[in-house]
mmCIF file of C-alpha atoms in Angstrom:
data_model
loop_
_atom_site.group_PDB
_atom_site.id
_atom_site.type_symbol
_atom_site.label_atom_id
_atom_site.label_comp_id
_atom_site.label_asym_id
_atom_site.label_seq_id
_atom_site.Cartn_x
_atom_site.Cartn_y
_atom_site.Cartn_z
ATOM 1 C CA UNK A 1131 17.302 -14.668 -9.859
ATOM 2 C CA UNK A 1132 14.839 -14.910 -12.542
ATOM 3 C CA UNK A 1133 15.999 -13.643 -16.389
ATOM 4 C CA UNK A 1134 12.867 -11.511 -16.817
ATOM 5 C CA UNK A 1135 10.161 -10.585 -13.830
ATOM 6 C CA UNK A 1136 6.585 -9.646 -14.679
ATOM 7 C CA UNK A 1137 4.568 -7.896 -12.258
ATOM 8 C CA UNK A 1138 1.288 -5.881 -12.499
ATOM 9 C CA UNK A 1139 -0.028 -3.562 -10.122
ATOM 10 C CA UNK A 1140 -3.555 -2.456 -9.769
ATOM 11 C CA UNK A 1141 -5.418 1.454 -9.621
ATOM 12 C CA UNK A 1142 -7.325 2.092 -6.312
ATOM 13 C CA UNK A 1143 -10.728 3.762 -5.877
ATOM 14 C CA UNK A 1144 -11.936 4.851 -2.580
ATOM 15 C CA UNK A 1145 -15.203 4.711 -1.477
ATOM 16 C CA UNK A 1146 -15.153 5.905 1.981
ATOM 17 C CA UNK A 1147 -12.844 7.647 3.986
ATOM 18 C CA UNK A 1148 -10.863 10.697 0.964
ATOM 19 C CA UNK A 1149 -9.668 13.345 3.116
ATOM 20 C CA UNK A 1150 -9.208 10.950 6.709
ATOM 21 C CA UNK A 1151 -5.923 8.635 6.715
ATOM 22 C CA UNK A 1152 -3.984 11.809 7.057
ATOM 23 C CA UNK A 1153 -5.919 11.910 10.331
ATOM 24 C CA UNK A 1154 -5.340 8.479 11.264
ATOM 25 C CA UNK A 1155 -8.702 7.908 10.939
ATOM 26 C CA UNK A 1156 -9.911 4.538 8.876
ATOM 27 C CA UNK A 1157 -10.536 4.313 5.423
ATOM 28 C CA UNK A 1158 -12.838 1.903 2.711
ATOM 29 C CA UNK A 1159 -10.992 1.429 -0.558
ATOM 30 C CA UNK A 1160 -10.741 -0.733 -3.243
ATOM 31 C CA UNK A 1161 -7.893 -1.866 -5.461
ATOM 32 C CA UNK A 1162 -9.422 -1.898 -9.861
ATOM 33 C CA UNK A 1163 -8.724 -4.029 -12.598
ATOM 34 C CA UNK A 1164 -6.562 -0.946 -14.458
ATOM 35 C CA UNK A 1165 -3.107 -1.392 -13.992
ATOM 36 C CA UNK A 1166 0.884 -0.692 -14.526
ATOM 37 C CA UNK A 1167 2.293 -3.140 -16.005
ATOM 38 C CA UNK A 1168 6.313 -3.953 -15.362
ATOM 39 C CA UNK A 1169 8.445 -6.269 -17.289
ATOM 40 C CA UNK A 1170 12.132 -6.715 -16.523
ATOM 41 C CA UNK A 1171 14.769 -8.598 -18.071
ATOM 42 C CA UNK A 1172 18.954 -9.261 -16.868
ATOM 43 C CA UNK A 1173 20.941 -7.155 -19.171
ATOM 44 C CA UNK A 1174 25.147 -7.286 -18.780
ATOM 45 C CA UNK A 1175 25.562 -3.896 -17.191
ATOM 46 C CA UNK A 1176 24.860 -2.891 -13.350
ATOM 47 C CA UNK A 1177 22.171 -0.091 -15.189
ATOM 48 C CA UNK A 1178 18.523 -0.233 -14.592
ATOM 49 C CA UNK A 1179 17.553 1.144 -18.230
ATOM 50 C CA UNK A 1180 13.573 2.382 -17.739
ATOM 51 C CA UNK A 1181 11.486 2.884 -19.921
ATOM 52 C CA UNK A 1182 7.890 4.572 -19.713
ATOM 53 C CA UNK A 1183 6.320 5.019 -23.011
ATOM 54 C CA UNK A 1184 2.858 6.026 -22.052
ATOM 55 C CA UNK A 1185 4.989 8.960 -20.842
ATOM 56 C CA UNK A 1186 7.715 9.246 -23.343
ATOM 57 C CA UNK A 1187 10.163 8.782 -20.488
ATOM 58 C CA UNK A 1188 13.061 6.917 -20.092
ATOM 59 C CA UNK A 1189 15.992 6.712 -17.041
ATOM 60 C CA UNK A 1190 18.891 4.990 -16.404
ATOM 61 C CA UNK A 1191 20.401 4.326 -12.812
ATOM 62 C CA UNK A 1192 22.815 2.939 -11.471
ATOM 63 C CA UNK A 1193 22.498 0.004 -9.493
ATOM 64 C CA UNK A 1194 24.882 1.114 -6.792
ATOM 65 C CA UNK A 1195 23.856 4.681 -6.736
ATOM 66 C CA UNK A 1196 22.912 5.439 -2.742
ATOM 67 C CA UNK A 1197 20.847 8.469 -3.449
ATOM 68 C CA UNK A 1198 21.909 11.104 -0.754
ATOM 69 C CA UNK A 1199 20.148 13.475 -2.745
ATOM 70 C CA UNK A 1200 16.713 12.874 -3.974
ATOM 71 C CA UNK A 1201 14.986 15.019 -6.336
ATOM 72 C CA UNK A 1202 11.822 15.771 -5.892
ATOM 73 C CA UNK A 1203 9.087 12.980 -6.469
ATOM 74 C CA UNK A 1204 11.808 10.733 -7.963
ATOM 75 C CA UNK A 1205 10.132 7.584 -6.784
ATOM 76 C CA UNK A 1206 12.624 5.579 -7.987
ATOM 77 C CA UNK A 1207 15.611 6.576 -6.236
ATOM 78 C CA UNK A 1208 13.543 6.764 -2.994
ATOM 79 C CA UNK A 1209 12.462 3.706 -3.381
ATOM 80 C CA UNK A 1210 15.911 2.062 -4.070
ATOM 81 C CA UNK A 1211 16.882 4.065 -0.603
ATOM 82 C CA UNK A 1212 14.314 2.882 1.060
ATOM 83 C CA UNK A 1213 14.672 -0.822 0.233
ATOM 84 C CA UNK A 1214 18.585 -0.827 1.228
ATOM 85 C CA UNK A 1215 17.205 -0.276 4.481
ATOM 86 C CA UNK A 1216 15.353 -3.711 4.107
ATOM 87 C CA UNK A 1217 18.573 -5.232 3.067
ATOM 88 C CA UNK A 1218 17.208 -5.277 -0.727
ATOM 89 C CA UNK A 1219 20.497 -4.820 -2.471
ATOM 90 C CA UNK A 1220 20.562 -4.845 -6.562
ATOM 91 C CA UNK A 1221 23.700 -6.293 -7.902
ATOM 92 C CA UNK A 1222 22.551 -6.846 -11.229
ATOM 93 C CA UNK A 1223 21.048 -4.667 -14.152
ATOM 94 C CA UNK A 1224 17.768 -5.002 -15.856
ATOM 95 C CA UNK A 1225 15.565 -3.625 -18.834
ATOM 96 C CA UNK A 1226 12.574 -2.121 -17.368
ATOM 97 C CA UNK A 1227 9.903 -1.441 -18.874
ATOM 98 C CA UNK A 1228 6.226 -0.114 -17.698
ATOM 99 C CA UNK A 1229 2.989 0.496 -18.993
ATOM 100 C CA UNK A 1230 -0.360 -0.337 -18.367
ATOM 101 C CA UNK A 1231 -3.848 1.169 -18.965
ATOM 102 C CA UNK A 1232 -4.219 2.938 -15.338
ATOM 103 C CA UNK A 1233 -5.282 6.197 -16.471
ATOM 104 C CA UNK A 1234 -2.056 9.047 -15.493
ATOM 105 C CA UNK A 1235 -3.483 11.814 -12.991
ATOM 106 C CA UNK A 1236 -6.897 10.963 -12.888
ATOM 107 C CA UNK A 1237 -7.683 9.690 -9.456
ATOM 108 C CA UNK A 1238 -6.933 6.153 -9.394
ATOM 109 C CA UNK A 1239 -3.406 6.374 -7.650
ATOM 110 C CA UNK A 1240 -0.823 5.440 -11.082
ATOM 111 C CA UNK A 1241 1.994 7.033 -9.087
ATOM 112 C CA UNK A 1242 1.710 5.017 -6.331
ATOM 113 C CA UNK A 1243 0.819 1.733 -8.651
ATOM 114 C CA UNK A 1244 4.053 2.766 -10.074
ATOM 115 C CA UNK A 1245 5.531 2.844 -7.256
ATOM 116 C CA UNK A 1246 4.311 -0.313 -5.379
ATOM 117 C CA UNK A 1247 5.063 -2.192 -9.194
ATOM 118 C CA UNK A 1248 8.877 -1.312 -8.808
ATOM 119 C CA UNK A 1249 9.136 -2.485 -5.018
ATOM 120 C CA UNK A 1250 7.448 -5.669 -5.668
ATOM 121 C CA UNK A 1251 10.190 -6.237 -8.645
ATOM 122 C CA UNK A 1252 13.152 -5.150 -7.181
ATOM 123 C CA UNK A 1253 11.985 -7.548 -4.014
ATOM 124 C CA UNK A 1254 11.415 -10.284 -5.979
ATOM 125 C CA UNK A 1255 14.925 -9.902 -8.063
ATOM 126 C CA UNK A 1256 16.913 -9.240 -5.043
ATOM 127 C CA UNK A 1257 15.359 -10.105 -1.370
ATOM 128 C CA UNK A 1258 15.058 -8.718 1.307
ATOM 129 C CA UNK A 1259 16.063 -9.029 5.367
ATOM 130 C CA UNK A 1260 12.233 -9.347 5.573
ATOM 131 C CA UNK A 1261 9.931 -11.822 4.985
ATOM 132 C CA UNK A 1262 8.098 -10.502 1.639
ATOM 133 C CA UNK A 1263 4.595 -10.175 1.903
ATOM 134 C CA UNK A 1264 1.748 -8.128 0.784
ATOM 135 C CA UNK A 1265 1.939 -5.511 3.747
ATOM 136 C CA UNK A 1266 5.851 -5.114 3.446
ATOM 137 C CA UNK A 1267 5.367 -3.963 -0.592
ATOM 138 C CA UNK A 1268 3.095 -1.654 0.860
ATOM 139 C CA UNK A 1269 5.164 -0.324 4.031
ATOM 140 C CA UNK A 1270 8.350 0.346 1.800
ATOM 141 C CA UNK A 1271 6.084 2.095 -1.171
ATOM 142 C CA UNK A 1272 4.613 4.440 1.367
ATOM 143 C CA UNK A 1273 7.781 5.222 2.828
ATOM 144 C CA UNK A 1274 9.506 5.878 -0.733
ATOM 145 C CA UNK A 1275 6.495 8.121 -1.840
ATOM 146 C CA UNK A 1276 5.340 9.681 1.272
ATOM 147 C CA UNK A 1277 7.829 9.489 4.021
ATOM 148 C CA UNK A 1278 11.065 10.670 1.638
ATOM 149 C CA UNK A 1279 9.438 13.113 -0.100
ATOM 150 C CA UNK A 1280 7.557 14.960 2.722
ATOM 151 C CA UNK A 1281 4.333 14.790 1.245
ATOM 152 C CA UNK A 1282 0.893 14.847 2.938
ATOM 153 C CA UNK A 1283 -1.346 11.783 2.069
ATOM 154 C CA UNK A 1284 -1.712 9.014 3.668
ATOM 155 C CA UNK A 1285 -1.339 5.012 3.731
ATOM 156 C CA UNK A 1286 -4.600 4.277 1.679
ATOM 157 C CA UNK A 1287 -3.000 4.340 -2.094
ATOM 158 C CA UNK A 1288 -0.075 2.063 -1.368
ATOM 159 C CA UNK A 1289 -1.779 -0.243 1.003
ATOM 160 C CA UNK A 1290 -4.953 -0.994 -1.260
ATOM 161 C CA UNK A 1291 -3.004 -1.251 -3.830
ATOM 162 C CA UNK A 1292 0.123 -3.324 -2.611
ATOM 163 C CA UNK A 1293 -3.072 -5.914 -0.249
ATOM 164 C CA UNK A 1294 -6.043 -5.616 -2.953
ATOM 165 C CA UNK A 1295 -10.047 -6.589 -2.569
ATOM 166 C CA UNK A 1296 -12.445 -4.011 -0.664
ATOM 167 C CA UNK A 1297 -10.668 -3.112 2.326
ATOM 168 C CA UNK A 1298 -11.118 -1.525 5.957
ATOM 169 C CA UNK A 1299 -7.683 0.256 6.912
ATOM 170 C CA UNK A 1300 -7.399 1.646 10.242
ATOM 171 C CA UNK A 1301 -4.661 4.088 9.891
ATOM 172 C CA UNK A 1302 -2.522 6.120 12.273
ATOM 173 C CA UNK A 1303 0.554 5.027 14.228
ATOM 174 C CA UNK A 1304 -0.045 1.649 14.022
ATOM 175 C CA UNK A 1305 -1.992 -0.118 10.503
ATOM 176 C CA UNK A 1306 -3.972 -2.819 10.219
ATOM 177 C CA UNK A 1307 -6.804 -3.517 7.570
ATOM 178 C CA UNK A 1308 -9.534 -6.143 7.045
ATOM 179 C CA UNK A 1309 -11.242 -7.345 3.905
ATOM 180 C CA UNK A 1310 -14.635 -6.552 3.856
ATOM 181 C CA UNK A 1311 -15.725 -7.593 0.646
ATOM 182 C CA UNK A 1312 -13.899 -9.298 -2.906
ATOM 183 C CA UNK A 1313 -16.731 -8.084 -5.031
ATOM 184 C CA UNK A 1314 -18.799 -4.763 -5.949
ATOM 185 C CA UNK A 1315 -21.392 -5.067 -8.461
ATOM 186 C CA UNK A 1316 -22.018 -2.268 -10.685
ATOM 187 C CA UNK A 1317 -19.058 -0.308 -9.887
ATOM 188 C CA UNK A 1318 -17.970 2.792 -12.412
ATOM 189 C CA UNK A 1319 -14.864 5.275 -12.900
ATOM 190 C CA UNK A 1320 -15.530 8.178 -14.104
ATOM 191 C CA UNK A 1321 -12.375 10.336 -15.626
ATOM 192 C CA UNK A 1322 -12.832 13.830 -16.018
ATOM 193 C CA UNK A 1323 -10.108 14.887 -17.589
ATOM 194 C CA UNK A 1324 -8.855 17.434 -15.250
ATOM 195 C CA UNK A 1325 -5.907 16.550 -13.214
ATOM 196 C CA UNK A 1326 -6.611 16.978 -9.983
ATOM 197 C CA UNK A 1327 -4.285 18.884 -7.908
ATOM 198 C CA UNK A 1328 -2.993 16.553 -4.719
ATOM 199 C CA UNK A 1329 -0.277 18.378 -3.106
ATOM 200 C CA UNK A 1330 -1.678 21.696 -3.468
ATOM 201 C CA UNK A 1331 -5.147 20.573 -1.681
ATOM 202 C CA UNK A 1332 -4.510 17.978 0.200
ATOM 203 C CA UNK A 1333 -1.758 20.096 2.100
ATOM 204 C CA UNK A 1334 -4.098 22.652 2.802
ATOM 205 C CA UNK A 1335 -7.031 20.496 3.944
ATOM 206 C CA UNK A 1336 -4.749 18.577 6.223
ATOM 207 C CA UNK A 1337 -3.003 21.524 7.850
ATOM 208 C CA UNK A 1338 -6.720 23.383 8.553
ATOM 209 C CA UNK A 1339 -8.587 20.113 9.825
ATOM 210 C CA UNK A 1340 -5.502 19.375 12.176
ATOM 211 C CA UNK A 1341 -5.541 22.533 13.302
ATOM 212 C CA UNK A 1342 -8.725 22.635 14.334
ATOM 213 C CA UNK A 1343 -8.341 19.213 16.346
ATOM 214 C CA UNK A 1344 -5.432 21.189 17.671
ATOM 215 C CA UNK A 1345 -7.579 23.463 19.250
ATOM 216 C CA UNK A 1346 -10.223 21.096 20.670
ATOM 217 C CA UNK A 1347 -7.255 18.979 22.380
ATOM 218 C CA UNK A 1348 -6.285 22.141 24.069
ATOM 219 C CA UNK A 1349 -9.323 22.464 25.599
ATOM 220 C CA UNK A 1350 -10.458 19.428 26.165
ATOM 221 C CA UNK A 1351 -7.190 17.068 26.854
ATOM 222 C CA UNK A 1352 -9.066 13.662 26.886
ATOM 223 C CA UNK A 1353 -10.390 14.631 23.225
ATOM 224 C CA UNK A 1354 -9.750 11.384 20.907
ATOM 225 C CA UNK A 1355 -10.778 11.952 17.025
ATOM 226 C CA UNK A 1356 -11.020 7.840 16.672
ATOM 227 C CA UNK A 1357 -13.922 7.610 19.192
ATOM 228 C CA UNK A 1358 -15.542 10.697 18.897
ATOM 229 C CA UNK A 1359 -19.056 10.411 17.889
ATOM 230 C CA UNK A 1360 -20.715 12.857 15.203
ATOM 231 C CA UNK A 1361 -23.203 14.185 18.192
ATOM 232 C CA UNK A 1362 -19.662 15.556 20.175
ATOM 233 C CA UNK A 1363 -19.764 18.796 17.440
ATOM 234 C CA UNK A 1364 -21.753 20.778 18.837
ATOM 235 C CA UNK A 1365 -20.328 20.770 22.813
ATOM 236 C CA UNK A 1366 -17.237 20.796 20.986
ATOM 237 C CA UNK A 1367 -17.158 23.358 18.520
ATOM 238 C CA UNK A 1368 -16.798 26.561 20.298
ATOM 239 C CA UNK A 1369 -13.158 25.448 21.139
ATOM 240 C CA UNK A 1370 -12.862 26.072 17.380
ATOM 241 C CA UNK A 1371 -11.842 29.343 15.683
ATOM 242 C CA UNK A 1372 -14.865 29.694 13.219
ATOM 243 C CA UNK A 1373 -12.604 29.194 10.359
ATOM 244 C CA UNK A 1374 -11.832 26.010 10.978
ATOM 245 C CA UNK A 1375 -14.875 24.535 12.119
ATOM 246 C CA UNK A 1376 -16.074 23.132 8.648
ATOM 247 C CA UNK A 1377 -13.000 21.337 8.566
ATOM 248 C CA UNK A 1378 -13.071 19.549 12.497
ATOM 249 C CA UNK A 1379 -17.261 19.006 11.063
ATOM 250 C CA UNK A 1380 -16.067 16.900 7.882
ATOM 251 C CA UNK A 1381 -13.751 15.177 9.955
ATOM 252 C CA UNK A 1382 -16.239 14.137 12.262
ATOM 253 C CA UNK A 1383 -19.208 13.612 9.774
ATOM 254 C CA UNK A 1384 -16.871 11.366 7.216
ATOM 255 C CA UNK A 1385 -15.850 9.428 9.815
ATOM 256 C CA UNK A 1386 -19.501 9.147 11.023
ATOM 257 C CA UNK A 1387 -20.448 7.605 7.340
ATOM 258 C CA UNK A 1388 -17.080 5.776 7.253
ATOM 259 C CA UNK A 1389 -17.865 3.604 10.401
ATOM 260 C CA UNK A 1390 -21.846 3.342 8.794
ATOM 261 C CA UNK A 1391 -20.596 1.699 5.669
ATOM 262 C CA UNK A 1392 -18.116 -0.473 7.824
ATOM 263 C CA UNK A 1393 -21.167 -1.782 9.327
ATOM 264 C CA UNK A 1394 -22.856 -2.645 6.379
ATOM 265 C CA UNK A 1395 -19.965 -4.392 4.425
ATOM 266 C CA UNK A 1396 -19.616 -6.227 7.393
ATOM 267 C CA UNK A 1397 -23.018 -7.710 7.746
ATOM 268 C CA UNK A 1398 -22.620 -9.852 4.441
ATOM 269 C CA UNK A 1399 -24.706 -9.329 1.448
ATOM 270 C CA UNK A 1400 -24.548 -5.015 1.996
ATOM 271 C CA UNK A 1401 -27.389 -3.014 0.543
ATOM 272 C CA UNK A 1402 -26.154 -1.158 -2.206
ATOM 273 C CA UNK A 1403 -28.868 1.028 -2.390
ATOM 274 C CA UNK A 1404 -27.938 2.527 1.320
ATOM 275 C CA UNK A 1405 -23.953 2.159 0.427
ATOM 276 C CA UNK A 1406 -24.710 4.498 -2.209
ATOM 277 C CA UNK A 1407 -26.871 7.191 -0.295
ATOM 278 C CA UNK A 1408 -23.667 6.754 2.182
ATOM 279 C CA UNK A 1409 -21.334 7.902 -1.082
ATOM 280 C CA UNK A 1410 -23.869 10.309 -1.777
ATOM 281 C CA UNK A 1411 -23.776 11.941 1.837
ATOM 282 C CA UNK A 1412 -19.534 11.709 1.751
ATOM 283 C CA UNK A 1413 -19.681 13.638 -1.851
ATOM 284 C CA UNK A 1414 -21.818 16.092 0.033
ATOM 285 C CA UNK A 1415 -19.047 16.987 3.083
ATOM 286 C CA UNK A 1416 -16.205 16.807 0.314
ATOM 287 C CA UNK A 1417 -18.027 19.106 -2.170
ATOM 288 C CA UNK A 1418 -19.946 21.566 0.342
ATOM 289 C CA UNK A 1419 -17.519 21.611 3.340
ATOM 290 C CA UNK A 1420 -13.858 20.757 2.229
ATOM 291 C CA UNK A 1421 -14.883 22.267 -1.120
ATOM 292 C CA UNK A 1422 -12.773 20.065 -3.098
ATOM 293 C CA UNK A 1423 -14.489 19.547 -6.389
ATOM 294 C CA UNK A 1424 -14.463 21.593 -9.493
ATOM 295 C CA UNK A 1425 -17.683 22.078 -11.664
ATOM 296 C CA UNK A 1426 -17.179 19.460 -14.495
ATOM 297 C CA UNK A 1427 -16.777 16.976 -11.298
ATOM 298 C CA UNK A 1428 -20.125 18.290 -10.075
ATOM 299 C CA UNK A 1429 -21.905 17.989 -13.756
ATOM 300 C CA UNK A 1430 -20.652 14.117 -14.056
ATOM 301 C CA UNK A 1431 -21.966 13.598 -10.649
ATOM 302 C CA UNK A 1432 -25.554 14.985 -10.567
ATOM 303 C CA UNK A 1433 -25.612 13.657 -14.437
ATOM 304 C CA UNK A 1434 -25.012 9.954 -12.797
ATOM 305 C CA UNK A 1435 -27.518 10.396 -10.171
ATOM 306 C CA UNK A 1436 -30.214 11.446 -12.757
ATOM 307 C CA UNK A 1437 -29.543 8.486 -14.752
ATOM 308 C CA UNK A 1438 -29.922 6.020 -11.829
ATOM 309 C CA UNK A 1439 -26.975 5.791 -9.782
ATOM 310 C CA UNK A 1440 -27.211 4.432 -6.376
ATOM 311 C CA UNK A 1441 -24.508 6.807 -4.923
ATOM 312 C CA UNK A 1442 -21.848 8.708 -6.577
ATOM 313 C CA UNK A 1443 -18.750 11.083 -5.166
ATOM 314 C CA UNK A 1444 -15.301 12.436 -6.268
ATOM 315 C CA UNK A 1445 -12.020 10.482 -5.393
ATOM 316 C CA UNK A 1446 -8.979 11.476 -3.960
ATOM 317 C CA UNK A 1447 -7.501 14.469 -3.357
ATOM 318 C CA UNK A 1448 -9.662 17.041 -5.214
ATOM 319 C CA UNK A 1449 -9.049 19.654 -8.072
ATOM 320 C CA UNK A 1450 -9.803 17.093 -10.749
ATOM 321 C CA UNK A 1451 -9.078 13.835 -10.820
ATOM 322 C CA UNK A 1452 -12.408 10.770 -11.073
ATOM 323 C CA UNK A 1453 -15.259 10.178 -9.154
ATOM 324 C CA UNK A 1454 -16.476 6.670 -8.405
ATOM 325 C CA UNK A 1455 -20.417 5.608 -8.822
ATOM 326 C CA UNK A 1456 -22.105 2.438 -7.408
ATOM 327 C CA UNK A 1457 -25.153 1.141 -10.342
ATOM 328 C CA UNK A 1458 -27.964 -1.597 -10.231
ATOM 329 C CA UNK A 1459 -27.559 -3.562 -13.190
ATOM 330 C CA UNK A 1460 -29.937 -1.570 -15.323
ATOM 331 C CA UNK A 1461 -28.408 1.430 -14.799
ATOM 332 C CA UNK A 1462 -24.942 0.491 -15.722
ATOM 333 C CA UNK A 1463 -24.622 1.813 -19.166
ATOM 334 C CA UNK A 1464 -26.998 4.391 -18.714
ATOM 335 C CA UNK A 1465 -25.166 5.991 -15.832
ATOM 336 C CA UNK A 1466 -21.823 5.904 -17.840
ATOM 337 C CA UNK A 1467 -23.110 7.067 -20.917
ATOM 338 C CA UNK A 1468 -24.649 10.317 -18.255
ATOM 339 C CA UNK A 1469 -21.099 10.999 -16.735
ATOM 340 C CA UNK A 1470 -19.492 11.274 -20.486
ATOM 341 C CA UNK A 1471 -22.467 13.503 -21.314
ATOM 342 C CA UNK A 1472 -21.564 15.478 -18.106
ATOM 343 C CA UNK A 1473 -18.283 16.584 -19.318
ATOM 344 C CA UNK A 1474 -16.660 12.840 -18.448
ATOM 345 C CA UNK A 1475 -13.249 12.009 -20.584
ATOM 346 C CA UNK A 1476 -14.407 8.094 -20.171
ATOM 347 C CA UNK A 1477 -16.580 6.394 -17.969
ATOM 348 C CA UNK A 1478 -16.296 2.212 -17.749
ATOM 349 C CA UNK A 1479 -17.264 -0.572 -15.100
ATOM 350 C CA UNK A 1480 -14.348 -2.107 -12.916
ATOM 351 C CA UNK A 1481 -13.712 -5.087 -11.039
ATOM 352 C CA UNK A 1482 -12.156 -5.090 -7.420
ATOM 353 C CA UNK A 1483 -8.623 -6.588 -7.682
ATOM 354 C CA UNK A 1484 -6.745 -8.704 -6.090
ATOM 355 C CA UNK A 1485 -3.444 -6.527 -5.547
ATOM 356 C CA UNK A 1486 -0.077 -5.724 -6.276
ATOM 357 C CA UNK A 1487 1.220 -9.627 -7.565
ATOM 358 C CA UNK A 1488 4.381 -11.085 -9.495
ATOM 359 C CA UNK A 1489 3.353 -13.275 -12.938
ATOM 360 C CA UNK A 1490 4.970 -16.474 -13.166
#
């Protein structure tokens, strides 16, 4: 074992795809160059003594402790449970301590950088029963945020995060991704200050649109969301109670766009200009249909557009939260100076990153 482990661990943006891996439908996201960063160093006690500054927190567990009990959204005690199951087994203590500049509750996924951090130190300090890789940071960090705690997203946070560059993630039963791209010029956060509300809307969003599959699968038993084409609405739809309609539409539609940008990643060299109108058409569904935005979201996103973004939409969840814009060079500092003037907190370029990674 090491005397002191260093590991950073990236934000994520999506592009394509907010509102579909809790479908099991595929996703485009990107891991940022804003990160949590963890340092821990062997003390003499069997205590891991944490501390968070940048949230004026600190906790102390024990390194046996087996965690029957987990309160809610402790990620660290899930994780711990989780990884025993891996055969990760602390024995010794350590001074933790985590920070970063990965903005808290604005749309870029800190919990889950927090979480796939921890994992990927607690790995590296004690093993595993598994070989440890890239996609096993990211299948015991979805397990300790998602599958312990009951909550409703996803595998996109932990698995862009934990892999890195601009990925394709097919989700569902059975995950898989593929890099489609290491680069994005021109690409901008917004914050807007607001934080955005995830278990609140996300729970309600996924409980309506799987409803409403629900009730197309009942009448139509050979009904598969994965290969159903945009033009299937309208023969479909009248299986659908009218409430839920909008929400079995934005599943189709976003998926539509999804598997449209897919294509154009693919082809090498993509045309940001039509990546963007894509963004701009997946804003649309999320603010119009799912109605998941809030109005200083919708200022900082027509302000970008006016000042020359190529596309622009709101990330995650909804309630709050960031939105994500794609620029030509030009534009750059024009279009973040516009989503500040829109009612932005901050606005700055990022990088894609390469993951989730341990700093010798």
């Amino acid at each position: 074992m090491s005397n002191t482990i260093k590991v950073i661990s990236p934000g994520r943006t999506c592009l394509f795809g907010d509102h579909q891996d809790y479908l099991g439908l595929p996703v485009i996201a990107c891991a940022i160059d804003k990160y949590i960063n963890l340092t821990a160093t062997q003390n003499e006690t069997n205590l891991f003594k944490i501390r968070l500054p940048d949230i004026s927190e600190e906790k102390i567990i024990n390194v046996d402790q087996q965690f029957e009990k987990i309160n809610q959204r402790d990620y660290f005690a899930s994780s711990l449970k989780v990884l025993r199951r891996y055969g990760c087994i602390p024995n010794q203590g350590y001074d933790v301590l985590i920070k970063g500049d990965l903005p808290i509750n604005a749309g870029v996924s800190s919990s889950s950088a927090l979480i796939v951090a921890w994992v990927r130190f607690l790995l590296e300090a004690f093993g595993a029963d598994h070989e440890i890789n890239s996609l096993l940071v990211f299948k015991i960090a979805y397990e300790a945020e998602v599958i312990e705690h009951g909550e409703p997203g996803g595998v996109m946070d932990q698995y862009t995060i934990g892999v890195g560059g601009v990925l394709f993630i097919e989700t569902g039963e059975k995950t898989s991704h593929e890099v489609v791209g290491e680069f994005i010029e021109g690409l901008i956060v917004g914050e807007s200050g607001i934080k955005k509300e995830t278990i609140g809307t996300l729970g309600d969003r996924k409980t309506k649109a799987l409803k409403a599959i629900e009730e197309v699968i009942r009448m139509d038993k050979g009904f598969d969301l994965k290969t159903a084409p945009l033009e299937q609405y309208d023969a479909k739809k009248k299986y659908v109670s009218e409430e839920l309609r909008p929400y079995f539409f934005a599943a189709l539609k976003n998926h539509s766009i999804t598997l449209k940008a897919l294509k154009e990643f693919k082809g090498g060299n993509p045309d940001m200009k039509y990546i963007g109108d894509l963004m701009n058409q997946h804003h649309s569904v999320l603010k119009d249909i799912l109605k998941i935005t809030v109005p200083r979201i919708d200022n900082m996103v027509s302000s970008a557009i006016k000042a020359g973004a190529y596309g622009v939409k709101i990330v995650g969840s909804g309630g709050g939260g960031s939105i994500v814009a794609i620029a030509p060079e030009s534009k750059q500092q024009d279009v973040i100076k516009a989503i500040v003037e829109g009612g932005g907190k901050d606005a700055y370029l990022v990088k894609v990153d390469s993951g989730a990674r341990v700093i010798k």
